[in-house]
């Protein structure tokens, strides 16, 4: 399926997205919109393109797998915003777009006439999503924002890691990813609102806002009860046992979410009396007495293999699973059964293995992944199809250095 194919089976068929974002939060959002059927025009600087094109290793034939993870099913245009004709072309594309997503530094796009206030005057239906580290208002609006720093400043690091260890970041850029998801939600809401009012709007999203919001129960514990959170490693501050346990040959994850599951676990472990023990009978009691319960469980699990305990615990209806490596997770039969991976045709490599969208919509399923574009691969196609540009005009812009 072409990335520009307005198939009626796609939820966002006919929606046009001008993507002025790079790296992760913005591209993660626009990739989701592309998955759902939008035609995404990714504007990149000639020569270098999106920063992540150069983020290797790992790579496939010199091409960044980081870039691949967040740019499937888009069309790339190499346009120089420093060139007056390049800026004019992007403004013309913005006039044809339903949605614009950007993550430039504060004020940078205003110099090019690509800010919301300027574009919305001529195109009041435009939905303009602006992504930044600290938002477009506030004392730090002019500062750049990076996931690693935001994880530290948001409090996420302070609750991640071993109790006596150092604060630790998550293994992926979670604040970027959550912000990209929030951006997708906000854009979909704005599209629904525009359907009622005909008006677009400005969306102002900050990595810091998104990171603080996912403190969730930990944040509410401080706000409502004044409780200062601590690190519990792979444990849980409230739910016990809910952590990794070592076994005779490895480790597994155990999640006991309620009193009935704990009683079932006690039976499965031949310790039925623990379920009636006042130290462990309720969720609150188990949290308060983790210092005796967890070591007792650990002693039991060290006697037999992970496979033994997983079979026994799962048979009792209790959530548990192996601690997998990334290759083991991606090769797992349940991942294959959900169709999450796709061998995607690629004109250079023959095929590349990519993720599919995890959004399972039965009536309007996401499109099959299209290989991430090479830099400027669709410049001529989009300018011709969207702006009606002729081959002579496009060549003139190339000769002038406005596009590549």
mmCIF file of C-alpha atoms in Angstrom:
data_model
loop_
_atom_site.group_PDB
_atom_site.id
_atom_site.type_symbol
_atom_site.label_atom_id
_atom_site.label_comp_id
_atom_site.label_asym_id
_atom_site.label_seq_id
_atom_site.Cartn_x
_atom_site.Cartn_y
_atom_site.Cartn_z
ATOM 1 C CA UNK A 1 0.000 0.000 0.000
ATOM 2 C CA UNK A 2 1.361 3.428 -0.905
ATOM 3 C CA UNK A 3 1.834 5.832 1.986
ATOM 4 C CA UNK A 4 -0.372 8.266 0.082
ATOM 5 C CA UNK A 5 -3.117 5.772 -0.696
ATOM 6 C CA UNK A 6 -6.332 7.309 0.739
ATOM 7 C CA UNK A 7 -7.839 3.892 1.395
ATOM 8 C CA UNK A 8 -11.242 4.117 3.013
ATOM 9 C CA UNK A 9 -10.320 1.307 5.404
ATOM 10 C CA UNK A 10 -7.859 3.577 7.227
ATOM 11 C CA UNK A 11 -9.183 5.660 10.113
ATOM 12 C CA UNK A 12 -7.240 8.813 9.181
ATOM 13 C CA UNK A 13 -7.491 8.454 5.397
ATOM 14 C CA UNK A 14 -7.395 11.895 3.806
ATOM 15 C CA UNK A 15 -5.717 13.588 6.803
ATOM 16 C CA UNK A 16 -2.542 15.421 5.810
ATOM 17 C CA UNK A 17 0.261 15.937 8.328
ATOM 18 C CA UNK A 18 3.195 18.296 7.897
ATOM 19 C CA UNK A 19 5.943 16.895 10.113
ATOM 20 C CA UNK A 20 8.571 19.445 11.138
ATOM 21 C CA UNK A 21 9.760 17.348 14.061
ATOM 22 C CA UNK A 22 12.833 15.224 14.535
ATOM 23 C CA UNK A 23 14.424 12.663 16.867
ATOM 24 C CA UNK A 24 11.675 10.940 18.880
ATOM 25 C CA UNK A 25 8.649 12.588 20.555
ATOM 26 C CA UNK A 26 7.302 14.314 17.440
ATOM 27 C CA UNK A 27 8.210 11.529 15.011
ATOM 28 C CA UNK A 28 6.644 8.947 17.373
ATOM 29 C CA UNK A 29 3.395 10.913 17.196
ATOM 30 C CA UNK A 30 3.449 11.344 13.422
ATOM 31 C CA UNK A 31 4.345 7.679 12.911
ATOM 32 C CA UNK A 32 1.191 6.730 14.809
ATOM 33 C CA UNK A 33 -0.827 9.103 12.638
ATOM 34 C CA UNK A 34 0.752 7.477 9.569
ATOM 35 C CA UNK A 35 -0.091 4.014 10.915
ATOM 36 C CA UNK A 36 -3.715 5.131 11.174
ATOM 37 C CA UNK A 37 -3.765 6.290 7.571
ATOM 38 C CA UNK A 38 -2.622 9.911 7.527
ATOM 39 C CA UNK A 39 -0.325 11.092 4.745
ATOM 40 C CA UNK A 40 2.733 12.369 6.637
ATOM 41 C CA UNK A 41 5.158 14.723 4.908
ATOM 42 C CA UNK A 42 8.420 14.663 6.842
ATOM 43 C CA UNK A 43 10.466 17.807 6.193
ATOM 44 C CA UNK A 44 14.196 17.250 6.625
ATOM 45 C CA UNK A 45 17.266 19.400 6.132
ATOM 46 C CA UNK A 46 19.211 18.491 2.967
ATOM 47 C CA UNK A 47 22.416 16.616 3.636
ATOM 48 C CA UNK A 48 21.871 15.495 7.219
ATOM 49 C CA UNK A 49 18.131 15.042 7.654
ATOM 50 C CA UNK A 50 16.637 13.972 10.965
ATOM 51 C CA UNK A 51 19.362 13.760 13.628
ATOM 52 C CA UNK A 52 18.586 10.088 14.215
ATOM 53 C CA UNK A 53 19.704 9.178 10.689
ATOM 54 C CA UNK A 54 23.212 9.487 12.089
ATOM 55 C CA UNK A 55 22.554 7.676 15.363
ATOM 56 C CA UNK A 56 24.461 4.407 14.937
ATOM 57 C CA UNK A 57 25.219 1.671 15.878
ATOM 58 C CA UNK A 58 23.190 -0.414 15.380
ATOM 59 C CA UNK A 59 22.540 0.009 11.691
ATOM 60 C CA UNK A 60 21.514 -1.897 8.586
ATOM 61 C CA UNK A 61 23.973 -1.261 5.789
ATOM 62 C CA UNK A 62 24.897 2.054 7.382
ATOM 63 C CA UNK A 63 21.278 3.135 7.908
ATOM 64 C CA UNK A 64 20.207 3.889 11.484
ATOM 65 C CA UNK A 65 17.794 1.469 13.116
ATOM 66 C CA UNK A 66 16.932 4.275 15.552
ATOM 67 C CA UNK A 67 15.537 6.279 12.622
ATOM 68 C CA UNK A 68 13.701 3.198 11.405
ATOM 69 C CA UNK A 69 11.887 2.737 14.715
ATOM 70 C CA UNK A 70 9.983 5.998 14.449
ATOM 71 C CA UNK A 71 9.576 6.892 10.777
ATOM 72 C CA UNK A 72 7.752 4.062 9.037
ATOM 73 C CA UNK A 73 5.058 4.876 6.497
ATOM 74 C CA UNK A 74 6.075 8.535 6.016
ATOM 75 C CA UNK A 75 7.208 10.526 2.982
ATOM 76 C CA UNK A 76 10.448 12.485 3.216
ATOM 77 C CA UNK A 77 11.075 15.867 1.621
ATOM 78 C CA UNK A 78 14.507 17.478 1.755
ATOM 79 C CA UNK A 79 13.774 21.207 2.028
ATOM 80 C CA UNK A 80 16.161 23.912 3.214
ATOM 81 C CA UNK A 81 14.309 26.218 5.601
ATOM 82 C CA UNK A 82 17.267 28.601 5.505
ATOM 83 C CA UNK A 83 16.472 29.260 1.831
ATOM 84 C CA UNK A 84 13.631 31.725 1.167
ATOM 85 C CA UNK A 85 12.145 29.519 -1.536
ATOM 86 C CA UNK A 86 12.367 26.507 0.764
ATOM 87 C CA UNK A 87 10.484 28.377 3.478
ATOM 88 C CA UNK A 88 7.878 29.457 0.960
ATOM 89 C CA UNK A 89 7.340 25.844 -0.140
ATOM 90 C CA UNK A 90 6.826 24.661 3.430
ATOM 91 C CA UNK A 91 4.332 27.486 4.037
ATOM 92 C CA UNK A 92 2.444 26.336 0.938
ATOM 93 C CA UNK A 93 2.445 22.772 2.254
ATOM 94 C CA UNK A 94 1.179 24.022 5.621
ATOM 95 C CA UNK A 95 -1.757 25.651 3.827
ATOM 96 C CA UNK A 96 -2.723 22.206 2.493
ATOM 97 C CA UNK A 97 -2.192 20.334 5.770
ATOM 98 C CA UNK A 98 -4.692 19.394 8.450
ATOM 99 C CA UNK A 99 -2.032 18.972 11.129
ATOM 100 C CA UNK A 100 1.438 20.413 11.692
ATOM 101 C CA UNK A 101 3.806 18.898 14.275
ATOM 102 C CA UNK A 102 7.016 20.676 15.267
ATOM 103 C CA UNK A 103 9.658 20.615 18.000
ATOM 104 C CA UNK A 104 11.880 23.574 17.161
ATOM 105 C CA UNK A 105 13.397 25.872 19.773
ATOM 106 C CA UNK A 106 11.153 28.666 21.021
ATOM 107 C CA UNK A 107 10.744 31.353 18.374
ATOM 108 C CA UNK A 108 12.722 29.568 15.664
ATOM 109 C CA UNK A 109 9.796 28.920 13.336
ATOM 110 C CA UNK A 110 8.417 32.453 13.797
ATOM 111 C CA UNK A 111 11.502 33.696 11.935
ATOM 112 C CA UNK A 112 10.416 31.554 8.983
ATOM 113 C CA UNK A 113 6.736 32.529 9.109
ATOM 114 C CA UNK A 114 5.885 29.005 10.212
ATOM 115 C CA UNK A 115 4.582 29.745 13.711
ATOM 116 C CA UNK A 116 0.969 29.099 14.685
ATOM 117 C CA UNK A 117 -0.089 32.730 14.855
ATOM 118 C CA UNK A 118 1.123 33.379 11.311
ATOM 119 C CA UNK A 119 -0.161 30.190 9.693
ATOM 120 C CA UNK A 120 -3.547 30.167 11.431
ATOM 121 C CA UNK A 121 -4.442 33.596 10.052
ATOM 122 C CA UNK A 122 -4.659 32.154 6.548
ATOM 123 C CA UNK A 123 -5.558 28.617 7.637
ATOM 124 C CA UNK A 124 -7.797 28.772 10.738
ATOM 125 C CA UNK A 125 -8.535 25.043 10.503
ATOM 126 C CA UNK A 126 -4.897 24.090 11.052
ATOM 127 C CA UNK A 127 -4.145 21.907 14.082
ATOM 128 C CA UNK A 128 -0.673 22.926 15.197
ATOM 129 C CA UNK A 129 1.091 20.667 17.707
ATOM 130 C CA UNK A 130 4.163 22.158 19.329
ATOM 131 C CA UNK A 131 6.414 19.820 21.349
ATOM 132 C CA UNK A 132 9.202 21.044 23.611
ATOM 133 C CA UNK A 133 11.086 20.170 26.750
ATOM 134 C CA UNK A 134 9.392 22.603 29.107
ATOM 135 C CA UNK A 135 6.411 23.961 27.161
ATOM 136 C CA UNK A 136 6.001 27.195 25.205
ATOM 137 C CA UNK A 137 5.241 29.165 28.370
ATOM 138 C CA UNK A 138 6.981 29.298 31.718
ATOM 139 C CA UNK A 139 10.452 30.240 32.948
ATOM 140 C CA UNK A 140 12.288 27.526 31.001
ATOM 141 C CA UNK A 141 10.403 27.724 27.707
ATOM 142 C CA UNK A 142 13.534 28.725 25.780
ATOM 143 C CA UNK A 143 15.623 25.783 27.001
ATOM 144 C CA UNK A 144 16.107 22.589 24.991
ATOM 145 C CA UNK A 145 14.735 19.442 26.590
ATOM 146 C CA UNK A 146 16.208 15.950 26.386
ATOM 147 C CA UNK A 147 14.679 12.772 27.727
ATOM 148 C CA UNK A 148 17.599 11.883 29.997
ATOM 149 C CA UNK A 149 17.499 15.243 31.751
ATOM 150 C CA UNK A 150 13.701 15.221 31.929
ATOM 151 C CA UNK A 151 13.745 11.753 33.531
ATOM 152 C CA UNK A 152 16.041 13.193 36.190
ATOM 153 C CA UNK A 153 14.085 16.419 36.758
ATOM 154 C CA UNK A 154 10.641 14.827 36.773
ATOM 155 C CA UNK A 155 11.333 12.501 39.688
ATOM 156 C CA UNK A 156 11.182 9.360 37.540
ATOM 157 C CA UNK A 157 14.832 8.519 38.174
ATOM 158 C CA UNK A 158 14.408 8.935 41.916
ATOM 159 C CA UNK A 159 11.929 6.044 42.008
ATOM 160 C CA UNK A 160 13.853 3.819 39.580
ATOM 161 C CA UNK A 161 16.760 1.633 40.686
ATOM 162 C CA UNK A 162 17.795 -0.393 43.698
ATOM 163 C CA UNK A 163 16.993 1.043 47.146
ATOM 164 C CA UNK A 164 20.640 1.590 48.014
ATOM 165 C CA UNK A 165 21.760 2.276 44.474
ATOM 166 C CA UNK A 166 21.887 5.380 42.315
ATOM 167 C CA UNK A 167 18.823 6.889 40.646
ATOM 168 C CA UNK A 168 18.379 5.174 37.286
ATOM 169 C CA UNK A 169 16.813 6.010 33.935
ATOM 170 C CA UNK A 170 14.526 3.683 32.047
ATOM 171 C CA UNK A 171 16.142 1.718 29.210
ATOM 172 C CA UNK A 172 14.250 3.681 26.521
ATOM 173 C CA UNK A 173 13.480 7.397 26.184
ATOM 174 C CA UNK A 174 10.190 7.064 28.011
ATOM 175 C CA UNK A 175 9.424 10.786 28.346
ATOM 176 C CA UNK A 176 9.761 11.235 24.582
ATOM 177 C CA UNK A 177 7.555 8.225 23.916
ATOM 178 C CA UNK A 178 4.851 9.281 26.375
ATOM 179 C CA UNK A 179 4.884 12.809 24.973
ATOM 180 C CA UNK A 180 4.486 11.396 21.479
ATOM 181 C CA UNK A 181 1.508 9.352 22.657
ATOM 182 C CA UNK A 182 0.013 12.405 24.365
ATOM 183 C CA UNK A 183 0.503 14.394 21.170
ATOM 184 C CA UNK A 184 -1.377 11.755 19.200
ATOM 185 C CA UNK A 185 -4.274 11.849 21.654
ATOM 186 C CA UNK A 186 -4.407 15.635 21.588
ATOM 187 C CA UNK A 187 -4.339 15.769 17.793
ATOM 188 C CA UNK A 188 -7.130 13.199 17.478
ATOM 189 C CA UNK A 189 -9.199 15.213 19.979
ATOM 190 C CA UNK A 190 -8.500 18.408 18.022
ATOM 191 C CA UNK A 191 -9.589 16.728 14.774
ATOM 192 C CA UNK A 192 -12.859 15.725 16.431
ATOM 193 C CA UNK A 193 -13.328 19.254 17.770
ATOM 194 C CA UNK A 194 -12.626 20.764 14.342
ATOM 195 C CA UNK A 195 -15.285 18.520 12.885
ATOM 196 C CA UNK A 196 -17.777 20.308 15.133
ATOM 197 C CA UNK A 197 -16.473 23.879 14.967
ATOM 198 C CA UNK A 198 -14.391 24.064 11.802
ATOM 199 C CA UNK A 199 -11.595 25.588 13.876
ATOM 200 C CA UNK A 200 -8.107 24.281 14.415
ATOM 201 C CA UNK A 201 -6.071 25.038 17.514
ATOM 202 C CA UNK A 202 -2.626 25.218 19.059
ATOM 203 C CA UNK A 203 -1.477 22.224 21.109
ATOM 204 C CA UNK A 204 1.394 22.915 23.524
ATOM 205 C CA UNK A 205 3.014 19.732 24.871
ATOM 206 C CA UNK A 206 6.051 19.488 27.149
ATOM 207 C CA UNK A 207 8.220 16.489 27.925
ATOM 208 C CA UNK A 208 8.340 17.608 31.556
ATOM 209 C CA UNK A 209 4.523 17.745 31.779
ATOM 210 C CA UNK A 210 4.238 14.259 30.327
ATOM 211 C CA UNK A 211 6.926 12.861 32.607
ATOM 212 C CA UNK A 212 5.430 14.337 35.761
ATOM 213 C CA UNK A 213 1.975 13.080 34.785
ATOM 214 C CA UNK A 214 3.171 9.476 34.579
ATOM 215 C CA UNK A 215 4.283 9.552 38.199
ATOM 216 C CA UNK A 216 0.689 8.329 38.592
ATOM 217 C CA UNK A 217 0.086 6.629 41.958
ATOM 218 C CA UNK A 218 3.526 7.664 43.217
ATOM 219 C CA UNK A 219 2.720 11.300 42.515
ATOM 220 C CA UNK A 220 -0.711 11.109 44.100
ATOM 221 C CA UNK A 221 0.799 9.484 47.188
ATOM 222 C CA UNK A 222 2.874 12.593 47.737
ATOM 223 C CA UNK A 223 0.215 15.127 46.725
ATOM 224 C CA UNK A 224 -2.631 13.678 48.765
ATOM 225 C CA UNK A 225 -0.830 11.984 51.654
ATOM 226 C CA UNK A 226 2.530 13.741 51.835
ATOM 227 C CA UNK A 227 4.320 10.426 51.347
ATOM 228 C CA UNK A 228 7.853 10.795 50.018
ATOM 229 C CA UNK A 229 8.488 7.944 47.550
ATOM 230 C CA UNK A 230 11.506 5.659 47.745
ATOM 231 C CA UNK A 231 13.169 3.266 45.326
ATOM 232 C CA UNK A 232 12.130 -0.377 45.592
ATOM 233 C CA UNK A 233 14.223 -1.850 42.787
ATOM 234 C CA UNK A 234 12.033 -4.418 41.073
ATOM 235 C CA UNK A 235 9.559 -4.310 43.943
ATOM 236 C CA UNK A 236 6.386 -2.265 44.270
ATOM 237 C CA UNK A 237 5.742 0.412 46.900
ATOM 238 C CA UNK A 238 2.201 -0.795 47.600
ATOM 239 C CA UNK A 239 1.604 -4.258 46.132
ATOM 240 C CA UNK A 240 3.523 -7.227 47.628
ATOM 241 C CA UNK A 241 4.740 -9.652 46.322
ATOM 242 C CA UNK A 242 5.172 -7.863 43.018
ATOM 243 C CA UNK A 243 8.775 -8.232 41.889
ATOM 244 C CA UNK A 244 11.538 -10.422 40.467
ATOM 245 C CA UNK A 245 12.449 -13.613 42.335
ATOM 246 C CA UNK A 246 15.578 -15.687 41.782
ATOM 247 C CA UNK A 247 15.204 -19.417 41.181
ATOM 248 C CA UNK A 248 17.553 -22.378 41.020
ATOM 249 C CA UNK A 249 18.397 -21.578 37.397
ATOM 250 C CA UNK A 250 17.404 -17.969 36.766
ATOM 251 C CA UNK A 251 14.623 -15.572 37.711
ATOM 252 C CA UNK A 252 11.000 -14.784 37.016
ATOM 253 C CA UNK A 253 8.537 -11.939 37.564
ATOM 254 C CA UNK A 254 5.651 -12.468 39.962
ATOM 255 C CA UNK A 255 2.666 -10.137 40.252
ATOM 256 C CA UNK A 256 0.202 -10.815 43.055
ATOM 257 C CA UNK A 257 -2.420 -8.120 42.703
ATOM 258 C CA UNK A 258 -5.017 -8.961 45.342
ATOM 259 C CA UNK A 259 -5.795 -11.067 48.408
ATOM 260 C CA UNK A 260 -7.422 -13.885 46.442
ATOM 261 C CA UNK A 261 -4.323 -14.256 44.276
ATOM 262 C CA UNK A 262 -2.134 -14.314 47.379
ATOM 263 C CA UNK A 263 -4.243 -17.091 48.870
ATOM 264 C CA UNK A 264 -3.919 -19.037 45.621
ATOM 265 C CA UNK A 265 -0.151 -18.510 45.666
ATOM 266 C CA UNK A 266 0.069 -19.804 49.224
ATOM 267 C CA UNK A 267 -1.776 -22.957 48.207
ATOM 268 C CA UNK A 268 0.448 -23.419 45.144
ATOM 269 C CA UNK A 269 3.536 -23.108 47.359
ATOM 270 C CA UNK A 270 2.173 -25.470 50.027
ATOM 271 C CA UNK A 271 2.001 -22.624 52.533
ATOM 272 C CA UNK A 272 -1.801 -22.245 52.947
ATOM 273 C CA UNK A 273 -1.410 -20.948 56.499
ATOM 274 C CA UNK A 274 0.273 -17.778 55.201
ATOM 275 C CA UNK A 275 -3.030 -16.647 53.721
ATOM 276 C CA UNK A 276 -4.568 -16.541 57.207
ATOM 277 C CA UNK A 277 -1.522 -14.984 58.859
ATOM 278 C CA UNK A 278 -2.437 -11.460 60.017
ATOM 279 C CA UNK A 279 0.955 -10.248 58.772
ATOM 280 C CA UNK A 280 0.072 -11.218 55.184
ATOM 281 C CA UNK A 281 -3.687 -11.676 54.982
ATOM 282 C CA UNK A 282 -4.425 -8.265 53.408
ATOM 283 C CA UNK A 283 -2.664 -6.192 50.772
ATOM 284 C CA UNK A 284 -1.837 -3.478 53.294
ATOM 285 C CA UNK A 285 -0.444 -6.007 55.767
ATOM 286 C CA UNK A 286 1.782 -7.551 53.122
ATOM 287 C CA UNK A 287 3.155 -4.140 52.155
ATOM 288 C CA UNK A 288 3.925 -3.350 55.787
ATOM 289 C CA UNK A 289 5.531 -6.755 56.384
ATOM 290 C CA UNK A 290 7.465 -7.210 53.164
ATOM 291 C CA UNK A 291 10.677 -7.593 55.169
ATOM 292 C CA UNK A 292 9.610 -11.041 56.344
ATOM 293 C CA UNK A 293 7.355 -12.138 53.479
ATOM 294 C CA UNK A 294 9.715 -11.518 50.584
ATOM 295 C CA UNK A 295 12.707 -13.398 52.057
ATOM 296 C CA UNK A 296 10.425 -16.314 52.902
ATOM 297 C CA UNK A 297 9.192 -16.498 49.322
ATOM 298 C CA UNK A 298 12.711 -16.145 47.989
ATOM 299 C CA UNK A 299 13.904 -19.128 49.996
ATOM 300 C CA UNK A 300 11.150 -21.259 48.477
ATOM 301 C CA UNK A 301 11.802 -20.200 44.889
ATOM 302 C CA UNK A 302 15.536 -20.899 45.066
ATOM 303 C CA UNK A 303 14.834 -24.607 45.474
ATOM 304 C CA UNK A 304 13.391 -25.280 42.004
ATOM 305 C CA UNK A 305 13.737 -24.030 38.427
ATOM 306 C CA UNK A 306 11.977 -21.073 36.846
ATOM 307 C CA UNK A 307 10.045 -23.417 34.547
ATOM 308 C CA UNK A 308 8.756 -25.371 37.543
ATOM 309 C CA UNK A 309 7.514 -22.301 39.374
ATOM 310 C CA UNK A 310 6.040 -20.632 36.302
ATOM 311 C CA UNK A 311 4.022 -23.729 35.458
ATOM 312 C CA UNK A 312 2.781 -24.106 39.010
ATOM 313 C CA UNK A 313 1.981 -20.442 39.599
ATOM 314 C CA UNK A 314 0.293 -19.894 36.249
ATOM 315 C CA UNK A 315 -1.815 -22.993 36.807
ATOM 316 C CA UNK A 316 -3.121 -21.241 39.916
ATOM 317 C CA UNK A 317 -4.183 -18.231 37.817
ATOM 318 C CA UNK A 318 -1.493 -15.891 39.124
ATOM 319 C CA UNK A 319 0.362 -13.519 36.755
ATOM 320 C CA UNK A 320 3.983 -14.565 36.299
ATOM 321 C CA UNK A 321 6.503 -14.585 33.489
ATOM 322 C CA UNK A 322 10.156 -15.168 32.606
ATOM 323 C CA UNK A 323 12.688 -12.340 32.587
ATOM 324 C CA UNK A 324 13.440 -12.230 28.869
ATOM 325 C CA UNK A 325 16.132 -10.547 26.858
ATOM 326 C CA UNK A 326 14.992 -8.291 24.016
ATOM 327 C CA UNK A 327 15.679 -11.012 21.404
ATOM 328 C CA UNK A 328 13.716 -13.511 23.476
ATOM 329 C CA UNK A 329 10.815 -11.084 23.811
ATOM 330 C CA UNK A 330 10.691 -10.264 20.094
ATOM 331 C CA UNK A 331 10.926 -13.951 19.191
ATOM 332 C CA UNK A 332 8.264 -15.008 21.695
ATOM 333 C CA UNK A 333 5.325 -16.978 20.268
ATOM 334 C CA UNK A 334 2.711 -14.668 21.799
ATOM 335 C CA UNK A 335 4.328 -11.664 20.074
ATOM 336 C CA UNK A 336 4.245 -13.527 16.763
ATOM 337 C CA UNK A 337 0.621 -14.507 17.352
ATOM 338 C CA UNK A 338 -0.334 -10.844 17.756
ATOM 339 C CA UNK A 339 1.285 -9.963 14.433
ATOM 340 C CA UNK A 340 3.438 -7.236 15.957
ATOM 341 C CA UNK A 341 6.407 -7.787 13.631
ATOM 342 C CA UNK A 342 6.495 -7.343 9.882
ATOM 343 C CA UNK A 343 9.016 -8.187 7.178
ATOM 344 C CA UNK A 344 8.666 -4.966 5.210
ATOM 345 C CA UNK A 345 9.727 -4.654 1.556
ATOM 346 C CA UNK A 346 12.611 -2.236 1.095
ATOM 347 C CA UNK A 347 14.126 -1.097 -2.179
ATOM 348 C CA UNK A 348 17.712 -1.153 -0.841
ATOM 349 C CA UNK A 349 17.795 -4.088 1.570
ATOM 350 C CA UNK A 350 15.109 -6.255 -0.007
ATOM 351 C CA UNK A 351 13.230 -6.232 3.267
ATOM 352 C CA UNK A 352 13.636 -4.901 6.785
ATOM 353 C CA UNK A 353 12.021 -6.289 9.908
ATOM 354 C CA UNK A 354 9.909 -3.613 11.569
ATOM 355 C CA UNK A 355 7.240 -3.271 14.212
ATOM 356 C CA UNK A 356 3.616 -3.003 13.223
ATOM 357 C CA UNK A 357 1.331 -0.597 15.029
ATOM 358 C CA UNK A 358 0.078 -2.104 18.315
ATOM 359 C CA UNK A 359 -3.338 -0.460 17.728
ATOM 360 C CA UNK A 360 -5.746 -3.260 16.850
ATOM 361 C CA UNK A 361 -8.817 -1.642 15.301
ATOM 362 C CA UNK A 362 -11.010 -4.261 13.689
ATOM 363 C CA UNK A 363 -13.065 -1.877 11.587
ATOM 364 C CA UNK A 364 -10.258 0.446 10.465
ATOM 365 C CA UNK A 365 -6.999 -1.422 11.051
ATOM 366 C CA UNK A 366 -3.663 0.416 10.720
ATOM 367 C CA UNK A 367 -1.867 0.249 7.418
ATOM 368 C CA UNK A 368 0.816 -2.319 6.764
ATOM 369 C CA UNK A 369 4.206 -0.738 7.514
ATOM 370 C CA UNK A 370 5.995 0.977 4.662
ATOM 371 C CA UNK A 371 9.786 1.141 4.907
ATOM 372 C CA UNK A 372 11.125 4.374 6.421
ATOM 373 C CA UNK A 373 12.004 6.835 3.663
ATOM 374 C CA UNK A 374 15.442 7.794 2.480
ATOM 375 C CA UNK A 375 16.287 11.457 2.860
ATOM 376 C CA UNK A 376 14.315 13.473 0.302
ATOM 377 C CA UNK A 377 12.940 10.350 -1.358
ATOM 378 C CA UNK A 378 9.493 11.868 -1.930
ATOM 379 C CA UNK A 379 10.376 15.534 -2.468
ATOM 380 C CA UNK A 380 9.294 15.641 -6.096
ATOM 381 C CA UNK A 381 6.228 13.431 -5.589
ATOM 382 C CA UNK A 382 4.765 15.508 -2.759
ATOM 383 C CA UNK A 383 5.495 18.862 -4.395
ATOM 384 C CA UNK A 384 3.822 17.643 -7.593
ATOM 385 C CA UNK A 385 0.833 15.972 -5.948
ATOM 386 C CA UNK A 386 0.123 18.507 -3.208
ATOM 387 C CA UNK A 387 1.235 21.777 -4.773
ATOM 388 C CA UNK A 388 0.766 20.884 -8.436
ATOM 389 C CA UNK A 389 4.404 21.727 -9.145
ATOM 390 C CA UNK A 390 5.790 20.898 -12.565
ATOM 391 C CA UNK A 391 9.013 19.047 -13.235
ATOM 392 C CA UNK A 392 10.543 22.298 -14.456
ATOM 393 C CA UNK A 393 9.604 24.112 -11.243
ATOM 394 C CA UNK A 394 10.969 21.317 -9.075
ATOM 395 C CA UNK A 395 14.229 21.283 -10.991
ATOM 396 C CA UNK A 396 14.463 25.044 -10.569
ATOM 397 C CA UNK A 397 14.117 24.697 -6.817
ATOM 398 C CA UNK A 398 16.781 22.007 -6.849
ATOM 399 C CA UNK A 399 19.135 24.207 -8.849
ATOM 400 C CA UNK A 400 18.531 27.064 -6.406
ATOM 401 C CA UNK A 401 19.292 24.829 -3.434
ATOM 402 C CA UNK A 402 15.823 25.163 -1.905
ATOM 403 C CA UNK A 403 15.165 21.422 -2.142
ATOM 404 C CA UNK A 404 17.307 18.343 -2.598
#
